[in-house]
PDB file of C-alpha atoms in Angstrom:
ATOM      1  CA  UNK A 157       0.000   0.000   0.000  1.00 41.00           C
ATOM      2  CA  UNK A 158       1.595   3.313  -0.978  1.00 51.00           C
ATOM      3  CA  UNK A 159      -1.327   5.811  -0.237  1.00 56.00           C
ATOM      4  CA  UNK A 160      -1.748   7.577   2.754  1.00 57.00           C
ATOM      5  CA  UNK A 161      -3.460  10.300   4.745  1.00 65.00           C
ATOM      6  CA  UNK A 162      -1.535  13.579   5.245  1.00 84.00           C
ATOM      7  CA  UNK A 163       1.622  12.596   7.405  1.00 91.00           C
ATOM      8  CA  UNK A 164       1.129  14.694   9.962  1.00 88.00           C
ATOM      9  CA  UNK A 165      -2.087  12.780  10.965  1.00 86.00           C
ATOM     10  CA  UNK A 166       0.416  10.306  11.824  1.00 88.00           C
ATOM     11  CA  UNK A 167       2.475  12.619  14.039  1.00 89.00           C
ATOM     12  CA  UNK A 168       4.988  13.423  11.758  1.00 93.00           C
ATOM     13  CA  UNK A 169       5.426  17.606  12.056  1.00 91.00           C
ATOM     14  CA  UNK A 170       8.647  18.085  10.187  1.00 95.00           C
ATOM     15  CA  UNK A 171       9.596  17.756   6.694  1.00 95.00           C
ATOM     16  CA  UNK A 172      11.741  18.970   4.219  1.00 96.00           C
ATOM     17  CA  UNK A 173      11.799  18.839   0.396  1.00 96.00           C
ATOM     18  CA  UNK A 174      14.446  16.681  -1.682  1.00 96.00           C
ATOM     19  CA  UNK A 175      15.676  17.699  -5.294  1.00 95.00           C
ATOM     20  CA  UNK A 176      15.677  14.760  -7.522  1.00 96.00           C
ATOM     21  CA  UNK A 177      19.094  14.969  -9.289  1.00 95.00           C
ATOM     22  CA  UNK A 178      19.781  13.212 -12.858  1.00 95.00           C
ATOM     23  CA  UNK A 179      22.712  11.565 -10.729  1.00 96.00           C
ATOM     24  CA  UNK A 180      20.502  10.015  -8.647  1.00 96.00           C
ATOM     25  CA  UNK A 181      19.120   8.009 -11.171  1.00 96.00           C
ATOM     26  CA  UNK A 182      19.805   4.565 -12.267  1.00 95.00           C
ATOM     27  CA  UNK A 183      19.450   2.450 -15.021  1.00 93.00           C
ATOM     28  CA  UNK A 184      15.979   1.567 -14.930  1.00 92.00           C
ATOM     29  CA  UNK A 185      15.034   5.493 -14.835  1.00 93.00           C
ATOM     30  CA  UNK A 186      14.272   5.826 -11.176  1.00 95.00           C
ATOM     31  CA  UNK A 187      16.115   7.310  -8.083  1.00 97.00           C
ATOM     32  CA  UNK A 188      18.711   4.252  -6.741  1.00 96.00           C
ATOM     33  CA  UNK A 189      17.944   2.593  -3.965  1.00 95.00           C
ATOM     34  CA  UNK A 190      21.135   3.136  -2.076  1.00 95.00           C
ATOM     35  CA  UNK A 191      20.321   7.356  -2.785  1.00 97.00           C
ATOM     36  CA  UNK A 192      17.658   6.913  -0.143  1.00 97.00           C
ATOM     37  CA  UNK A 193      20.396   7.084   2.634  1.00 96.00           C
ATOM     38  CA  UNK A 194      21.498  10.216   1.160  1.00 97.00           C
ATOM     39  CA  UNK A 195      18.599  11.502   1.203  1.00 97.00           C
ATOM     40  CA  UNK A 196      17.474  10.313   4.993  1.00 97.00           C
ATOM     41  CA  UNK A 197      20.761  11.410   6.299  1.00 97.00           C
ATOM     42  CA  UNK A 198      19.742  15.204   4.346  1.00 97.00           C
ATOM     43  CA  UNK A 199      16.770  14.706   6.178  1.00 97.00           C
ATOM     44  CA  UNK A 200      18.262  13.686   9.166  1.00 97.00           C
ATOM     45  CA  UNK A 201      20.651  16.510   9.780  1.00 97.00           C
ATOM     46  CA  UNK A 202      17.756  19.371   9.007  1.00 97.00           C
ATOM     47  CA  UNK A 203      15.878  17.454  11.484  1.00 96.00           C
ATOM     48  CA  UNK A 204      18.292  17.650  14.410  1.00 96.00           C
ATOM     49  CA  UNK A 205      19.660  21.107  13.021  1.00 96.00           C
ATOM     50  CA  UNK A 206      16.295  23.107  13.081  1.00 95.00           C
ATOM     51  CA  UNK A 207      14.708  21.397  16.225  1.00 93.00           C
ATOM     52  CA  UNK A 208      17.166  20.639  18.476  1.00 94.00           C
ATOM     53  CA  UNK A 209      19.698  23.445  17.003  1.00 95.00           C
ATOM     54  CA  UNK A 210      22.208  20.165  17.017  1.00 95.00           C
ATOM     55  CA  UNK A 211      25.895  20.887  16.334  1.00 94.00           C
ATOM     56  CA  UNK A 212      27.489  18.097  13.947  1.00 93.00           C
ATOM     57  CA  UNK A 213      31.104  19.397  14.525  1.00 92.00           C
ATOM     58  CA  UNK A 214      30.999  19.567  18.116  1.00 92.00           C
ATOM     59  CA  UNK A 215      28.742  16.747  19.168  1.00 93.00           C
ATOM     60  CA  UNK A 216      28.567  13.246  17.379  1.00 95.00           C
ATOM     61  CA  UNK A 217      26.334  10.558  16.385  1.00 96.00           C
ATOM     62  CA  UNK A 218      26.507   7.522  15.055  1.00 96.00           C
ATOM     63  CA  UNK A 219      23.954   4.924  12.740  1.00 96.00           C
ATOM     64  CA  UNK A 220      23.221   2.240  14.954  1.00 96.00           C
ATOM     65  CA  UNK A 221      20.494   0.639  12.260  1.00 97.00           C
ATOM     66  CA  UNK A 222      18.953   1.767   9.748  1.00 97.00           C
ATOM     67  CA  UNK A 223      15.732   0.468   7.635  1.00 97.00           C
ATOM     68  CA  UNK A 224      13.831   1.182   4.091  1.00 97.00           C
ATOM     69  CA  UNK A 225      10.235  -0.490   3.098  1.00 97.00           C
ATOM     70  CA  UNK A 226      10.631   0.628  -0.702  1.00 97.00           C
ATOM     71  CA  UNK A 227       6.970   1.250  -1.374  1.00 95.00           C
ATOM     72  CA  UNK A 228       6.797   2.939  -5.057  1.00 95.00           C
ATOM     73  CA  UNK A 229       9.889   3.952  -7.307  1.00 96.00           C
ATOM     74  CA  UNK A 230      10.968   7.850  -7.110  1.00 96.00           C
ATOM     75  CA  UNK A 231      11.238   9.468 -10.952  1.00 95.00           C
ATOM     76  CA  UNK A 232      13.138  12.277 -12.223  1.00 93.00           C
ATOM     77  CA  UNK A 233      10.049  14.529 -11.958  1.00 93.00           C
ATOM     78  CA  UNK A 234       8.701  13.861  -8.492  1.00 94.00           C
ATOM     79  CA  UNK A 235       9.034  16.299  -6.166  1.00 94.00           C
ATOM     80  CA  UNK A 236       9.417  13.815  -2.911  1.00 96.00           C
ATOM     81  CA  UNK A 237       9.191  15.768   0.613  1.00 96.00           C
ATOM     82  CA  UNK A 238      10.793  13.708   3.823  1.00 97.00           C
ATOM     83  CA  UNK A 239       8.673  13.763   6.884  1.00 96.00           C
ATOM     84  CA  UNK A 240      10.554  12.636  10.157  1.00 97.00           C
ATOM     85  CA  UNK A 241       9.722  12.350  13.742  1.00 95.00           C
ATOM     86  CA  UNK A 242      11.205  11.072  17.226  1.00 95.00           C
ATOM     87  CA  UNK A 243       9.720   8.043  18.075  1.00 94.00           C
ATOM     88  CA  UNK A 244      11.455   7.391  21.126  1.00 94.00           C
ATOM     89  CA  UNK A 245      14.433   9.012  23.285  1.00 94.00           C
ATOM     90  CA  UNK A 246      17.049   6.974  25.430  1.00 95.00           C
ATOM     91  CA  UNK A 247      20.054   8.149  27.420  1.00 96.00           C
ATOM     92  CA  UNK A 248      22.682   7.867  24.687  1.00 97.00           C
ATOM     93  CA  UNK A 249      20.702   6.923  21.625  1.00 97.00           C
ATOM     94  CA  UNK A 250      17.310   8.053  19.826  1.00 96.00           C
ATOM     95  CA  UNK A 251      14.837   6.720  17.369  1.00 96.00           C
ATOM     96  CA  UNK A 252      13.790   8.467  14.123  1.00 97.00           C
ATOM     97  CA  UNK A 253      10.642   7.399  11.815  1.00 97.00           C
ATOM     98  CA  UNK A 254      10.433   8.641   8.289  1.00 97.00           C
ATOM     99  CA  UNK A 255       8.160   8.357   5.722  1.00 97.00           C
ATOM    100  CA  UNK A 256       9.233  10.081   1.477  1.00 97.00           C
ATOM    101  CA  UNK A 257       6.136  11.267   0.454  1.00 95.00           C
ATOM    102  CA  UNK A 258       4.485  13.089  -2.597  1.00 93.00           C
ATOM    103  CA  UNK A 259       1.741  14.543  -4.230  1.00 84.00           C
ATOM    104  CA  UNK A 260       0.313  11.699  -6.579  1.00 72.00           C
ATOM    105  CA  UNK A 261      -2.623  14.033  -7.916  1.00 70.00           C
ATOM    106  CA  UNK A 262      -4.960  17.286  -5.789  1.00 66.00           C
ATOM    107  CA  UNK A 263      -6.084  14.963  -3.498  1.00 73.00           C
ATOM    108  CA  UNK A 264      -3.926  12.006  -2.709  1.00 79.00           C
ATOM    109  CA  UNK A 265      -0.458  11.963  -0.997  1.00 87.00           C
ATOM    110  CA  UNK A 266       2.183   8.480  -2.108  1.00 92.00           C
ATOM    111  CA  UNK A 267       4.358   7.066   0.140  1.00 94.00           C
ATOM    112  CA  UNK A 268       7.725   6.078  -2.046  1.00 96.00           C
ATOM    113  CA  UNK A 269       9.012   4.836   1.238  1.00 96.00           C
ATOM    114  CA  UNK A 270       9.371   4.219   5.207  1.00 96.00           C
ATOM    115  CA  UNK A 271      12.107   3.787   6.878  1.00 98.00           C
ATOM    116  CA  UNK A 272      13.559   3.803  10.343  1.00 98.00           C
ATOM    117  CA  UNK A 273      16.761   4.808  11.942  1.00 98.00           C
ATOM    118  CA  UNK A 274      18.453   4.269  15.360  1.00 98.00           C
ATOM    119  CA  UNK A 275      21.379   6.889  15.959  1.00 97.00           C
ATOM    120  CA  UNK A 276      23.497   6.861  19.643  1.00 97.00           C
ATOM    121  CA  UNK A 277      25.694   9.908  20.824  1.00 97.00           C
ATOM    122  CA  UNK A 278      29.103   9.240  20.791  1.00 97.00           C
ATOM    123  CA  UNK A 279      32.531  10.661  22.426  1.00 94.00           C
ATOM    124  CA  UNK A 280      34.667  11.105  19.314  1.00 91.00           C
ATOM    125  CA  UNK A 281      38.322  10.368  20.148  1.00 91.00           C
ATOM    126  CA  UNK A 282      36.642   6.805  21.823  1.00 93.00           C
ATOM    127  CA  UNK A 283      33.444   6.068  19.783  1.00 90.00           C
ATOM    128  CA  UNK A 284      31.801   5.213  22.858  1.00 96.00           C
ATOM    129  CA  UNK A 285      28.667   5.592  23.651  1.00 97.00           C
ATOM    130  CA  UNK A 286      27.532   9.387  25.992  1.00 97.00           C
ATOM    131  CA  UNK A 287      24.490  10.431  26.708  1.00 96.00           C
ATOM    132  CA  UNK A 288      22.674  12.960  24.370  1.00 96.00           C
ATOM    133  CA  UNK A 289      23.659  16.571  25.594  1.00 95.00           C
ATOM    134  CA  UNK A 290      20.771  17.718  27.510  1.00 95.00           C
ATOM    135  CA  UNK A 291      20.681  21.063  25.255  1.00 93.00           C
ATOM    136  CA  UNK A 292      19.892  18.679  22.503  1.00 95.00           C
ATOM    137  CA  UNK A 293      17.555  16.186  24.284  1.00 93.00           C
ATOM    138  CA  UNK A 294      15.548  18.229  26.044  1.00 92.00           C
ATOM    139  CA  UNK A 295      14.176  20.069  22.601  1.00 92.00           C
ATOM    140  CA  UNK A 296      13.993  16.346  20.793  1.00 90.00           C
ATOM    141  CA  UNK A 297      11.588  15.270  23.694  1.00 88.00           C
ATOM    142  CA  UNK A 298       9.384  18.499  23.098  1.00 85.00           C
ATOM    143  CA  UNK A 299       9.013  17.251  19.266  1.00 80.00           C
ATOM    144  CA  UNK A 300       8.434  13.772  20.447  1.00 79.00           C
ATOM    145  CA  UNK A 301       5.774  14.978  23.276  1.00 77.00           C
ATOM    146  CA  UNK A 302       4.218  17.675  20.401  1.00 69.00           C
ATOM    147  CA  UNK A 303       4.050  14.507  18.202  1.00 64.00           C
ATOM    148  CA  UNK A 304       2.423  12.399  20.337  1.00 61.00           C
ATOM    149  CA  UNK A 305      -0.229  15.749  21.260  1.00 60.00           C
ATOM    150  CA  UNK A 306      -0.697  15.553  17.257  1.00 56.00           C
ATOM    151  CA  UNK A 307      -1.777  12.120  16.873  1.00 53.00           C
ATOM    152  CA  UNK A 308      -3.603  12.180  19.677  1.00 54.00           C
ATOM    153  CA  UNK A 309      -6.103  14.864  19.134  1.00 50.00           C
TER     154      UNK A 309
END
């Protein structure tokens, strides 16, 4: 199934567009599937940038796991937009949902794809695990609570 109701009546509040680019094509004329990481870390990064003002060069993270459902193929002219959320918050690592979306016609929204991703905060001389940095994890679990609020009303 690769139609859905508007995202954020599944608690997703943030999104961002992507820019299909011709090199992000393959061979059988749709985006590659291994481009899909590029394009959830893009997401990714906005994400934590613009709601948790998260610094990349000062505090690290690291891909624990990461998963795509590859629901419909991406073309050349879509104009996908990546919706992510929090879905839950630990000491030293967090959970992101995200679902690549676009407008199929006026009325109905496609899902291209879902995927998940598990990322932990990390000391970066060791590569061990720290816990997120309270400046950052105290704005991720007001997007996770508004998220929850959203779904639930």
């Amino acid at each position: 199934m690769s139609k859905t109701a508007n995202p954020r009546d599944l608690g997703f509040d943030y999104s961002t567009p992507i820019q299909v680019r011709m090199t992000d094509i393959d061979g059988q004329a749709h985006v590659n599937n291994g481009t899909y990481y590029q394009y959830f870390e893009h997401a990714r990064a906005t994400f934590l940038y613009e709601t948790a003002g998260w610094n990349f060069f000062q505090d690290f993270i690291v891909i624990l796991n990461s998963n795509i459902d590859y629901l419909k193929p991406i073309l050349i002219m879509d104009k996908p937009q990546i919706w992510v959320k929090c879905t839950k918050i630990g000491n030293s690592s967090f959970h992101l949902s995200y679902l690549i979306t676009g407008a199929e016609n006026a009325e109905d929204t496609i899902i291209y794809a879902k995927a998940t991703s598990i990322q932990v905060s990390v000391e970066q001389k060791t590569g061990k695990p720290v816990a997120i940095p309270e400046k950052y994890r105290s704005k991720i679990l007001e997007a996770l609570e508004h998220e929850k609020k959203s779904v639930d009303s």
